[in-house]
mmCIF file of C-alpha atoms in Angstrom:
data_model
loop_
_atom_site.group_PDB
_atom_site.id
_atom_site.type_symbol
_atom_site.label_atom_id
_atom_site.label_comp_id
_atom_site.label_asym_id
_atom_site.label_seq_id
_atom_site.Cartn_x
_atom_site.Cartn_y
_atom_site.Cartn_z
ATOM 1 C CA MET A 239 0.000 0.000 0.000
ATOM 2 C CA SER A 240 1.339 3.421 -0.918
ATOM 3 C CA THR A 241 2.348 5.976 1.591
ATOM 4 C CA VAL A 242 -0.084 8.377 -0.023
ATOM 5 C CA ASP A 243 -2.872 6.394 1.627
ATOM 6 C CA ASP A 244 -1.382 6.613 5.115
ATOM 7 C CA PRO A 245 -3.135 9.856 6.117
ATOM 8 C CA ASP A 246 -6.435 8.399 4.979
ATOM 9 C CA ASN A 247 -5.815 5.227 6.868
ATOM 10 C CA GLU A 248 -5.002 7.220 9.950
ATOM 11 C CA ILE A 249 -8.218 9.176 9.597
ATOM 12 C CA ILE A 250 -10.186 5.977 9.109
ATOM 13 C CA GLY A 251 -8.516 4.495 12.153
ATOM 14 C CA ARG A 252 -9.355 7.496 14.301
ATOM 15 C CA LEU A 253 -12.934 7.518 13.021
ATOM 16 C CA ARG A 254 -13.281 3.839 13.756
ATOM 17 C CA GLU A 255 -11.910 4.435 17.206
ATOM 18 C CA LYS A 256 -14.303 7.336 17.754
ATOM 19 C CA ALA A 257 -17.209 5.260 16.455
ATOM 20 C CA GLU A 258 -16.377 2.380 18.737
ATOM 21 C CA ARG A 259 -15.982 4.774 21.625
ATOM 22 C CA LEU A 260 -19.315 6.398 20.794
ATOM 23 C CA GLU A 261 -21.093 3.081 20.592
ATOM 24 C CA SER A 262 -19.541 2.077 23.904
ATOM 25 C CA LEU A 263 -20.660 5.334 25.486
ATOM 26 C CA GLU A 264 -24.127 4.981 24.007
ATOM 27 C CA SER A 265 -24.298 1.405 25.258
ATOM 28 C CA ARG A 266 -23.093 2.490 28.676
ATOM 29 C CA LEU A 267 -25.549 5.379 28.622
ATOM 30 C CA ARG A 268 -28.405 3.010 27.909
ATOM 31 C CA VAL A 269 -27.276 0.853 30.833
ATOM 32 C CA LEU A 270 -27.070 3.901 33.070
ATOM 33 C CA GLU A 271 -30.463 5.074 31.879
ATOM 34 C CA HIS A 272 -31.898 1.678 32.788
ATOM 35 C CA GLU A 273 -30.152 1.796 36.111
ATOM 36 C CA ARG A 274 -31.435 5.316 36.705
ATOM 37 C CA GLU A 275 -34.932 4.192 35.881
ATOM 38 C CA ASP A 276 -34.537 1.224 38.182
ATOM 39 C CA LEU A 277 -33.216 3.498 40.906
ATOM 40 C CA LEU A 278 -36.106 5.887 40.384
ATOM 41 C CA ASP A 279 -38.536 2.971 40.558
ATOM 42 C CA SER A 280 -36.768 1.695 43.667
ATOM 43 C CA LYS A 281 -36.885 5.152 45.171
ATOM 44 C CA LYS A 282 -40.588 5.368 44.447
ATOM 45 C CA ARG A 283 -41.150 1.923 45.897
ATOM 46 C CA LEU A 284 -39.054 2.728 48.962
ATOM 47 C CA SER A 285 -40.820 6.031 49.353
ATOM 48 C CA LYS A 286 -44.172 4.270 49.120
ATOM 49 C CA GLU A 287 -43.122 1.603 51.583
ATOM 50 C CA LEU A 288 -41.807 4.278 53.927
ATOM 51 C CA GLN A 289 -45.105 6.145 53.686
ATOM 52 C CA ASN A 290 -47.021 2.937 54.384
ATOM 53 C CA TYR A 291 -44.723 2.206 57.323
ATOM 54 C CA HIS A 292 -45.246 5.661 58.797
ATOM 55 C CA LYS A 293 -48.986 5.352 58.231
ATOM 56 C CA SER A 294 -49.093 1.957 59.941
ATOM 57 C CA LEU A 295 -46.980 3.276 62.800
ATOM 58 C CA GLN A 296 -49.240 6.295 63.179
ATOM 59 C CA GLU A 297 -52.304 4.024 63.170
ATOM 60 C CA TRP A 298 -50.705 1.790 65.801
ATOM 61 C CA GLU A 299 -49.730 4.811 67.882
ATOM 62 C CA TRP A 300 -53.296 6.126 67.638
ATOM 63 C CA PHE A 301 -54.701 2.723 68.586
ATOM 64 C CA PHE A 302 -52.256 2.368 71.519
ATOM 65 C CA GLU A 303 -53.030 5.761 72.942
ATOM 66 C CA HIS A 304 -56.792 5.879 72.329
ATOM 67 C CA SER A 305 -57.704 2.252 73.034
ATOM 68 C CA VAL A 306 -60.223 1.750 75.823
ATOM 69 C CA GLN A 307 -58.224 -1.332 76.816
ATOM 70 C CA MET A 308 -55.332 -1.041 79.239
ATOM 71 C CA LEU A 309 -52.194 -1.389 77.098
ATOM 72 C CA CYS A 310 -48.573 -1.332 78.150
ATOM 73 C CA ILE A 311 -45.075 -2.161 76.964
ATOM 74 C CA ALA A 312 -42.655 -3.469 79.573
ATOM 75 C CA GLY A 313 -39.188 -4.903 79.756
ATOM 76 C CA LEU A 314 -37.798 -7.926 81.539
ATOM 77 C CA ASP A 315 -35.874 -5.417 83.650
ATOM 78 C CA GLY A 316 -39.114 -4.863 85.574
ATOM 79 C CA TYR A 317 -40.031 -1.407 84.289
ATOM 80 C CA PHE A 318 -42.879 -0.180 82.153
ATOM 81 C CA LYS A 319 -41.580 1.381 78.937
ATOM 82 C CA ARG A 320 -44.925 2.785 77.834
ATOM 83 C CA VAL A 321 -48.487 2.801 79.130
ATOM 84 C CA ASN A 322 -51.541 4.224 77.439
ATOM 85 C CA SER A 323 -54.066 6.614 78.954
ATOM 86 C CA ALA A 324 -56.550 3.852 79.766
ATOM 87 C CA PHE A 325 -53.881 2.047 81.799
ATOM 88 C CA ALA A 326 -52.874 5.165 83.719
ATOM 89 C CA ASN A 327 -56.482 6.236 84.310
ATOM 90 C CA ALA A 328 -57.512 2.809 85.613
ATOM 91 C CA LEU A 329 -54.951 3.052 88.429
ATOM 92 C CA GLY A 330 -55.131 6.816 88.903
ATOM 93 C CA TYR A 331 -51.444 7.551 88.277
ATOM 94 C CA SER A 332 -49.775 9.723 85.687
ATOM 95 C CA LYS A 333 -47.821 7.929 82.989
ATOM 96 C CA GLU A 334 -44.613 9.355 84.415
ATOM 97 C CA GLU A 335 -45.361 7.881 87.843
ATOM 98 C CA LEU A 336 -45.908 4.437 86.373
ATOM 99 C CA LEU A 337 -42.758 4.549 84.243
ATOM 100 C CA SER A 338 -40.482 5.902 86.974
ATOM 101 C CA ARG A 339 -40.710 2.925 89.358
ATOM 102 C CA PRO A 340 -40.324 -0.851 89.018
ATOM 103 C CA PHE A 341 -43.787 -2.251 88.395
ATOM 104 C CA VAL A 342 -43.337 -4.666 91.310
ATOM 105 C CA ASP A 343 -43.677 -1.589 93.553
ATOM 106 C CA PHE A 344 -47.359 -1.517 92.615
ATOM 107 C CA VAL A 345 -47.974 -5.259 93.134
ATOM 108 C CA HIS A 346 -49.673 -6.561 96.286
ATOM 109 C CA PRO A 347 -47.086 -8.137 98.634
ATOM 110 C CA ASP A 348 -48.927 -11.482 98.531
ATOM 111 C CA ASP A 349 -48.733 -11.501 94.712
ATOM 112 C CA ILE A 350 -45.070 -10.553 94.237
ATOM 113 C CA ALA A 351 -43.735 -14.114 94.168
ATOM 114 C CA LYS A 352 -46.214 -15.384 91.592
ATOM 115 C CA THR A 353 -45.722 -12.224 89.517
ATOM 116 C CA ALA A 354 -41.970 -12.885 89.459
ATOM 117 C CA ARG A 355 -42.605 -16.474 88.328
ATOM 118 C CA GLU A 356 -44.907 -15.254 85.554
ATOM 119 C CA LEU A 357 -42.259 -12.786 84.389
ATOM 120 C CA GLU A 358 -39.661 -15.566 84.311
ATOM 121 C CA GLY A 359 -42.034 -17.652 82.216
ATOM 122 C CA LEU A 360 -42.482 -14.845 79.701
ATOM 123 C CA GLY A 361 -38.726 -14.580 79.369
ATOM 124 C CA ALA A 362 -38.518 -18.351 78.855
ATOM 125 C CA GLY A 363 -41.048 -18.381 76.019
ATOM 126 C CA ARG A 364 -44.311 -19.106 77.880
ATOM 127 C CA ASP A 365 -47.265 -16.866 77.013
ATOM 128 C CA SER A 366 -49.235 -15.342 79.870
ATOM 129 C CA ILE A 367 -52.997 -15.814 79.549
ATOM 130 C CA SER A 368 -55.479 -14.530 82.145
ATOM 131 C CA PHE A 369 -52.798 -14.168 84.813
ATOM 132 C CA GLU A 370 -54.229 -12.113 87.686
ATOM 133 C CA ASN A 371 -52.598 -10.076 90.403
ATOM 134 C CA ARG A 372 -53.445 -7.041 92.506
ATOM 135 C CA TYR A 373 -52.156 -3.553 91.765
ATOM 136 C CA LEU A 374 -52.163 -0.652 94.163
ATOM 137 C CA ALA A 375 -54.226 2.249 92.813
ATOM 138 C CA LYS A 376 -53.329 5.799 93.731
ATOM 139 C CA ASP A 377 -56.407 6.082 95.977
ATOM 140 C CA GLY A 378 -55.000 3.255 98.127
ATOM 141 C CA SER A 379 -57.355 0.535 96.901
ATOM 142 C CA TRP A 380 -56.206 -2.769 95.420
ATOM 143 C CA ARG A 381 -57.339 -3.498 91.882
ATOM 144 C CA TRP A 382 -57.424 -7.016 90.447
ATOM 145 C CA ILE A 383 -55.761 -6.953 87.014
ATOM 146 C CA ALA A 384 -55.959 -9.757 84.426
ATOM 147 C CA TRP A 385 -53.028 -9.902 81.983
ATOM 148 C CA TYR A 386 -52.644 -11.223 78.432
ATOM 149 C CA CYS A 387 -49.071 -11.086 77.166
ATOM 150 C CA PRO A 388 -47.113 -12.973 74.464
ATOM 151 C CA ALA A 389 -43.743 -14.304 75.541
ATOM 152 C CA ILE A 390 -40.408 -12.868 74.480
ATOM 153 C CA THR A 391 -39.138 -14.302 71.160
ATOM 154 C CA ASN A 392 -35.973 -13.950 69.089
ATOM 155 C CA VAL A 393 -37.777 -11.121 67.262
ATOM 156 C CA THR A 394 -39.239 -9.210 70.214
ATOM 157 C CA THR A 395 -37.257 -7.799 73.101
ATOM 158 C CA LYS A 396 -40.125 -6.213 75.056
ATOM 159 C CA LEU A 397 -43.404 -7.351 76.552
ATOM 160 C CA PHE A 398 -46.534 -6.073 74.825
ATOM 161 C CA ALA A 399 -49.481 -6.660 77.179
ATOM 162 C CA ILE A 400 -53.207 -6.078 77.360
ATOM 163 C CA ALA A 401 -54.560 -5.689 80.891
ATOM 164 C CA ARG A 402 -58.106 -5.671 82.223
ATOM 165 C CA ASP A 403 -59.426 -4.448 85.558
ATOM 166 C CA VAL A 404 -61.450 -7.395 86.883
ATOM 167 C CA THR A 405 -62.015 -6.031 90.396
ATOM 168 C CA GLU A 406 -65.765 -5.779 89.917
ATOM 169 C CA ASP A 407 -65.883 -9.320 88.507
ATOM 170 C CA ARG A 408 -63.982 -10.560 91.553
ATOM 171 C CA ARG A 409 -66.354 -8.673 93.862
ATOM 172 C CA LYS A 410 -69.408 -10.195 92.182
ATOM 173 C CA GLU A 411 -67.894 -13.675 92.331
ATOM 174 C CA ALA A 412 -67.140 -13.211 96.022
ATOM 175 C CA GLU A 413 -70.690 -11.981 96.617
ATOM 176 C CA ILE A 414 -72.154 -15.002 94.820
ATOM 177 C CA LEU A 415 -69.939 -17.358 96.816
ATOM 178 C CA TYR A 416 -70.858 -15.551 100.031
ATOM 179 C CA ARG A 417 -74.566 -15.836 99.326
ATOM 180 C CA ALA A 418 -74.187 -19.499 98.452
ATOM 181 C CA SER A 419 -72.496 -20.269 101.771
ATOM 182 C CA HIS A 420 -74.131 -17.823 104.196
ATOM 183 C CA ASP A 421 -77.555 -17.400 105.734
ATOM 184 C CA SER A 422 -79.207 -14.231 104.450
ATOM 185 C CA LEU A 423 -80.874 -13.317 107.772
ATOM 186 C CA THR A 424 -78.018 -13.810 110.237
ATOM 187 C CA GLY A 425 -74.879 -13.694 108.096
ATOM 188 C CA LEU A 426 -73.727 -16.999 109.601
ATOM 189 C CA TYR A 427 -72.679 -19.947 107.471
ATOM 190 C CA ASN A 428 -75.636 -21.912 106.119
ATOM 191 C CA ARG A 429 -76.297 -25.629 106.407
ATOM 192 C CA ALA A 430 -74.607 -26.522 103.098
ATOM 193 C CA ALA A 431 -71.374 -24.716 104.014
ATOM 194 C CA PHE A 432 -71.446 -26.185 107.519
ATOM 195 C CA GLU A 433 -71.865 -29.765 106.306
ATOM 196 C CA GLU A 434 -69.065 -29.269 103.764
ATOM 197 C CA SER A 435 -66.739 -28.075 106.537
ATOM 198 C CA LEU A 436 -67.861 -30.971 108.716
ATOM 199 C CA GLU A 437 -67.022 -33.458 105.952
ATOM 200 C CA CYS A 438 -63.577 -31.883 105.523
ATOM 201 C CA ALA A 439 -62.907 -32.082 109.270
ATOM 202 C CA ILE A 440 -63.914 -35.762 109.340
ATOM 203 C CA ALA A 441 -61.720 -36.542 106.329
ATOM 204 C CA LEU A 442 -58.777 -34.780 107.986
ATOM 205 C CA GLN A 443 -59.237 -36.764 111.196
ATOM 206 C CA ARG A 444 -59.387 -40.026 109.254
ATOM 207 C CA ARG A 445 -56.187 -39.132 107.443
ATOM 208 C CA ASN A 446 -54.205 -37.952 110.477
ATOM 209 C CA GLN A 447 -55.809 -40.147 113.143
ATOM 210 C CA THR A 448 -55.438 -37.402 115.758
ATOM 211 C CA GLY A 449 -57.886 -35.489 117.915
ATOM 212 C CA GLU A 450 -61.619 -35.503 117.350
ATOM 213 C CA VAL A 451 -64.373 -33.568 115.613
ATOM 214 C CA VAL A 452 -67.039 -32.231 117.962
ATOM 215 C CA LEU A 453 -70.509 -31.226 116.791
ATOM 216 C CA TYR A 454 -72.952 -29.106 118.799
ATOM 217 C CA LEU A 455 -76.569 -28.797 117.637
ATOM 218 C CA VAL A 456 -78.370 -25.899 119.318
ATOM 219 C CA ASP A 457 -82.139 -25.366 119.353
ATOM 220 C CA ILE A 458 -83.557 -22.122 120.774
ATOM 221 C CA ASP A 459 -86.058 -22.811 123.567
ATOM 222 C CA GLY A 460 -88.964 -20.383 123.553
ATOM 223 C CA PHE A 461 -88.448 -19.100 120.016
ATOM 224 C CA LYS A 462 -91.901 -20.235 118.829
ATOM 225 C CA GLU A 463 -93.564 -18.369 121.690
ATOM 226 C CA VAL A 464 -91.729 -15.132 120.768
ATOM 227 C CA ASN A 465 -92.801 -15.558 117.145
ATOM 228 C CA ASP A 466 -96.422 -16.232 118.110
ATOM 229 C CA GLN A 467 -96.652 -13.369 120.604
ATOM 230 C CA TYR A 468 -94.597 -10.635 118.947
ATOM 231 C CA GLY A 469 -94.563 -11.596 115.264
ATOM 232 C CA HIS A 470 -92.022 -12.812 112.727
ATOM 233 C CA MET A 471 -90.050 -9.548 112.666
ATOM 234 C CA ALA A 472 -89.412 -9.901 116.381
ATOM 235 C CA GLY A 473 -88.439 -13.528 115.866
ATOM 236 C CA ASP A 474 -86.002 -12.550 113.115
ATOM 237 C CA HIS A 475 -84.468 -9.888 115.371
ATOM 238 C CA LEU A 476 -84.070 -12.455 118.148
ATOM 239 C CA LEU A 477 -82.224 -14.817 115.780
ATOM 240 C CA GLN A 478 -79.947 -11.991 114.629
ATOM 241 C CA VAL A 479 -79.051 -11.032 118.215
ATOM 242 C CA ILE A 480 -78.317 -14.648 119.142
ATOM 243 C CA SER A 481 -76.206 -15.046 115.997
ATOM 244 C CA GLU A 482 -74.122 -12.012 116.908
ATOM 245 C CA ARG A 483 -73.583 -13.415 120.403
ATOM 246 C CA PHE A 484 -72.503 -16.787 118.981
ATOM 247 C CA GLN A 485 -70.010 -15.053 116.722
ATOM 248 C CA GLN A 486 -68.562 -13.239 119.719
ATOM 249 C CA ILE A 487 -67.899 -16.448 121.650
ATOM 250 C CA GLN A 488 -66.512 -18.618 118.853
ATOM 251 C CA ARG A 489 -62.774 -19.170 118.985
ATOM 252 C CA ALA A 490 -60.065 -20.367 116.630
ATOM 253 C CA GLY A 491 -60.911 -23.819 115.286
ATOM 254 C CA GLU A 492 -64.649 -23.283 115.853
ATOM 255 C CA MET A 493 -67.344 -22.635 113.242
ATOM 256 C CA VAL A 494 -70.922 -21.523 113.879
ATOM 257 C CA ALA A 495 -73.793 -21.821 111.401
ATOM 258 C CA ARG A 496 -77.549 -21.480 111.176
ATOM 259 C CA VAL A 497 -78.736 -24.876 109.947
ATOM 260 C CA GLY A 498 -82.493 -24.430 110.295
ATOM 261 C CA GLY A 499 -85.211 -22.015 111.398
ATOM 262 C CA ASP A 500 -84.157 -21.622 115.038
ATOM 263 C CA GLU A 501 -81.439 -24.256 114.966
ATOM 264 C CA PHE A 502 -77.730 -23.516 115.052
ATOM 265 C CA ALA A 503 -74.623 -25.683 114.939
ATOM 266 C CA PHE A 504 -71.083 -25.357 116.218
ATOM 267 C CA LEU A 505 -68.232 -27.340 114.718
ATOM 268 C CA VAL A 506 -65.055 -27.738 116.728
ATOM 269 C CA ASP A 507 -62.220 -29.074 114.613
ATOM 270 C CA GLY A 508 -60.078 -30.651 117.291
ATOM 271 C CA THR A 509 -57.962 -32.693 114.893
ATOM 272 C CA MET A 510 -54.804 -30.991 116.161
ATOM 273 C CA GLU A 511 -55.559 -31.994 119.740
ATOM 274 C CA GLU A 512 -54.673 -35.264 121.375
ATOM 275 C CA ALA A 513 -57.400 -37.902 121.126
ATOM 276 C CA GLY A 514 -60.141 -37.405 123.680
ATOM 277 C CA SER A 515 -58.589 -34.256 125.118
ATOM 278 C CA TYR A 516 -61.225 -31.747 124.002
ATOM 279 C CA PRO A 517 -63.364 -30.498 126.923
ATOM 280 C CA PHE A 518 -66.824 -30.012 125.404
ATOM 281 C CA GLU A 519 -68.474 -28.422 128.439
ATOM 282 C CA PRO A 520 -66.978 -24.870 128.325
ATOM 283 C CA LEU A 521 -68.326 -24.003 124.870
ATOM 284 C CA ALA A 522 -71.780 -25.376 125.730
ATOM 285 C CA GLU A 523 -71.803 -23.293 128.920
ATOM 286 C CA ARG A 524 -70.770 -20.172 127.004
ATOM 287 C CA MET A 525 -73.599 -20.715 124.523
ATOM 288 C CA ILE A 526 -76.206 -21.140 127.248
ATOM 289 C CA ALA A 527 -74.926 -18.032 129.051
ATOM 290 C CA GLN A 528 -75.137 -15.930 125.875
ATOM 291 C CA VAL A 529 -78.567 -17.142 124.779
ATOM 292 C CA SER A 530 -80.034 -16.702 128.274
ATOM 293 C CA GLN A 531 -79.279 -12.969 128.356
ATOM 294 C CA PRO A 532 -82.387 -10.802 127.809
ATOM 295 C CA VAL A 533 -83.067 -9.533 124.279
ATOM 296 C CA GLU A 534 -84.584 -6.108 123.730
ATOM 297 C CA LEU A 535 -87.433 -6.016 121.194
ATOM 298 C CA SER A 536 -89.357 -2.972 120.035
ATOM 299 C CA THR A 537 -92.342 -4.275 122.017
ATOM 300 C CA GLY A 538 -90.521 -5.399 125.138
ATOM 301 C CA THR A 539 -87.819 -7.655 126.531
ATOM 302 C CA VAL A 540 -87.747 -11.425 126.103
ATOM 303 C CA THR A 541 -85.597 -14.159 127.562
ATOM 304 C CA VAL A 542 -85.063 -17.522 125.882
ATOM 305 C CA GLY A 543 -82.831 -20.515 126.427
ATOM 306 C CA CYS A 544 -81.291 -23.277 124.349
ATOM 307 C CA SER A 545 -80.994 -27.062 124.242
ATOM 308 C CA ILE A 546 -77.660 -28.419 123.031
ATOM 309 C CA GLY A 547 -76.845 -31.898 121.775
ATOM 310 C CA ILE A 548 -73.206 -32.933 121.371
ATOM 311 C CA SER A 549 -71.634 -35.762 119.374
ATOM 312 C CA THR A 550 -68.053 -36.617 118.489
ATOM 313 C CA PHE A 551 -66.130 -38.264 115.693
ATOM 314 C CA PRO A 552 -64.641 -40.805 116.038
ATOM 315 C CA GLY A 553 -65.870 -41.014 119.619
ATOM 316 C CA THR A 554 -69.391 -42.356 119.060
ATOM 317 C CA ALA A 555 -70.061 -41.516 115.402
ATOM 318 C CA ASP A 556 -68.420 -43.138 112.386
ATOM 319 C CA GLU A 557 -69.466 -40.712 109.609
ATOM 320 C CA LEU A 558 -71.265 -37.403 109.000
ATOM 321 C CA GLY A 559 -74.781 -38.858 109.044
ATOM 322 C CA SER A 560 -74.397 -40.587 112.377
ATOM 323 C CA LEU A 561 -72.614 -37.540 113.825
ATOM 324 C CA MET A 562 -75.602 -35.311 112.943
ATOM 325 C CA SER A 563 -78.139 -37.916 114.041
ATOM 326 C CA GLN A 564 -76.478 -38.465 117.413
ATOM 327 C CA ALA A 565 -76.238 -34.741 118.143
ATOM 328 C CA ASP A 566 -79.923 -34.377 117.208
ATOM 329 C CA LYS A 567 -80.930 -37.189 119.581
ATOM 330 C CA ALA A 568 -78.876 -35.680 122.394
ATOM 331 C CA MET A 569 -80.465 -32.266 121.790
ATOM 332 C CA TYR A 570 -84.014 -33.606 121.914
ATOM 333 C CA SER A 571 -83.138 -35.513 125.046
ATOM 334 C CA VAL A 572 -82.321 -32.161 126.661
ATOM 335 C CA LYS A 573 -85.568 -30.600 125.405
ATOM 336 C CA ASN A 574 -87.590 -33.506 126.726
ATOM 337 C CA SER A 575 -85.970 -33.319 130.143
ATOM 338 C CA GLY A 576 -86.501 -29.646 130.937
ATOM 339 C CA LYS A 577 -84.634 -27.665 128.228
ATOM 340 C CA ASN A 578 -81.888 -25.044 128.585
ATOM 341 C CA GLY A 579 -78.991 -27.437 129.023
ATOM 342 C CA PHE A 580 -76.592 -29.675 127.138
ATOM 343 C CA ARG A 581 -75.909 -33.358 126.789
ATOM 344 C CA LYS A 582 -73.317 -35.436 125.004
ATOM 345 C CA PHE A 583 -74.658 -38.395 123.081
ATOM 346 C CA ASP A 584 -74.349 -41.848 124.570
ATOM 347 C CA PRO A 585 -75.785 -45.160 123.307
ATOM 348 C CA SER A 586 -78.520 -45.149 125.958
ATOM 349 C CA LEU A 587 -80.305 -42.417 123.971
ATOM 350 C CA THR A 588 -80.939 -44.720 120.981
#
């Protein structure tokens, strides 16, 4: 090739180089344009996700703060991290007061140990469902709180709990139980509660083989006459006064109940005493002394007495039925022989 062509070849070479460079730049530009578009799409997606996240967080924050349920966030270190208004209002504290002290400071002393065990369980992966303990409200009252809280996981580091004040539920339950076991007129235990306690005392004696169970059946002498002369309201007042007197004389290990219209019963659980060591006379004498005191009615003063039958397990009785039957026979023996006294059952009364 002639040297005359060299300048042309050089030009062609440079042009080719420029063309290749241009195509490379254009190719790179297209790649960058695609990347830019991808980045813009990613930015839009991230922006959208961020907006959705903030919206969800705002919704959660609104729900947490405005929920009528008691909500809180706590740590295994024993402190509340957040509480909502419903939680603070239920106990009467400010949020700052609740967050500034270990929550165990608010727990009833009798509930601290079980609360600590429940907290340990949450840290070990056991959910807390309907756990109840008592919290001190700012007004000095104790509020029963029921808790629902998922356990700590490898994702969560805090405790997110829903709480419910169940104090009124507890009060109603206690009232129902009280009514089921107590006489509405006198406030003493009723027959059902008395017989249940009597069965428990007998079972305990059988298991431990120590001491004895002593039953006193008490019938008010002269009650019918008061009812007939002064009316049922006077009779009810008389029973209430006698019930109050019986409550005053009962001691530890003794239980008094109204088991019938004008019939009362004392249970002495002597299972911790040595066999045969219980002296039954003093309680019977105290009962007679209390019942024999005059009772003021709106229409005058009345005086009544009482007949008391006593039986023992395992002294003469071998189960609840025979214990009640023997005491009843002993009581009627007293009534038939002059009233206002006491007698312990013996086989001669059969």
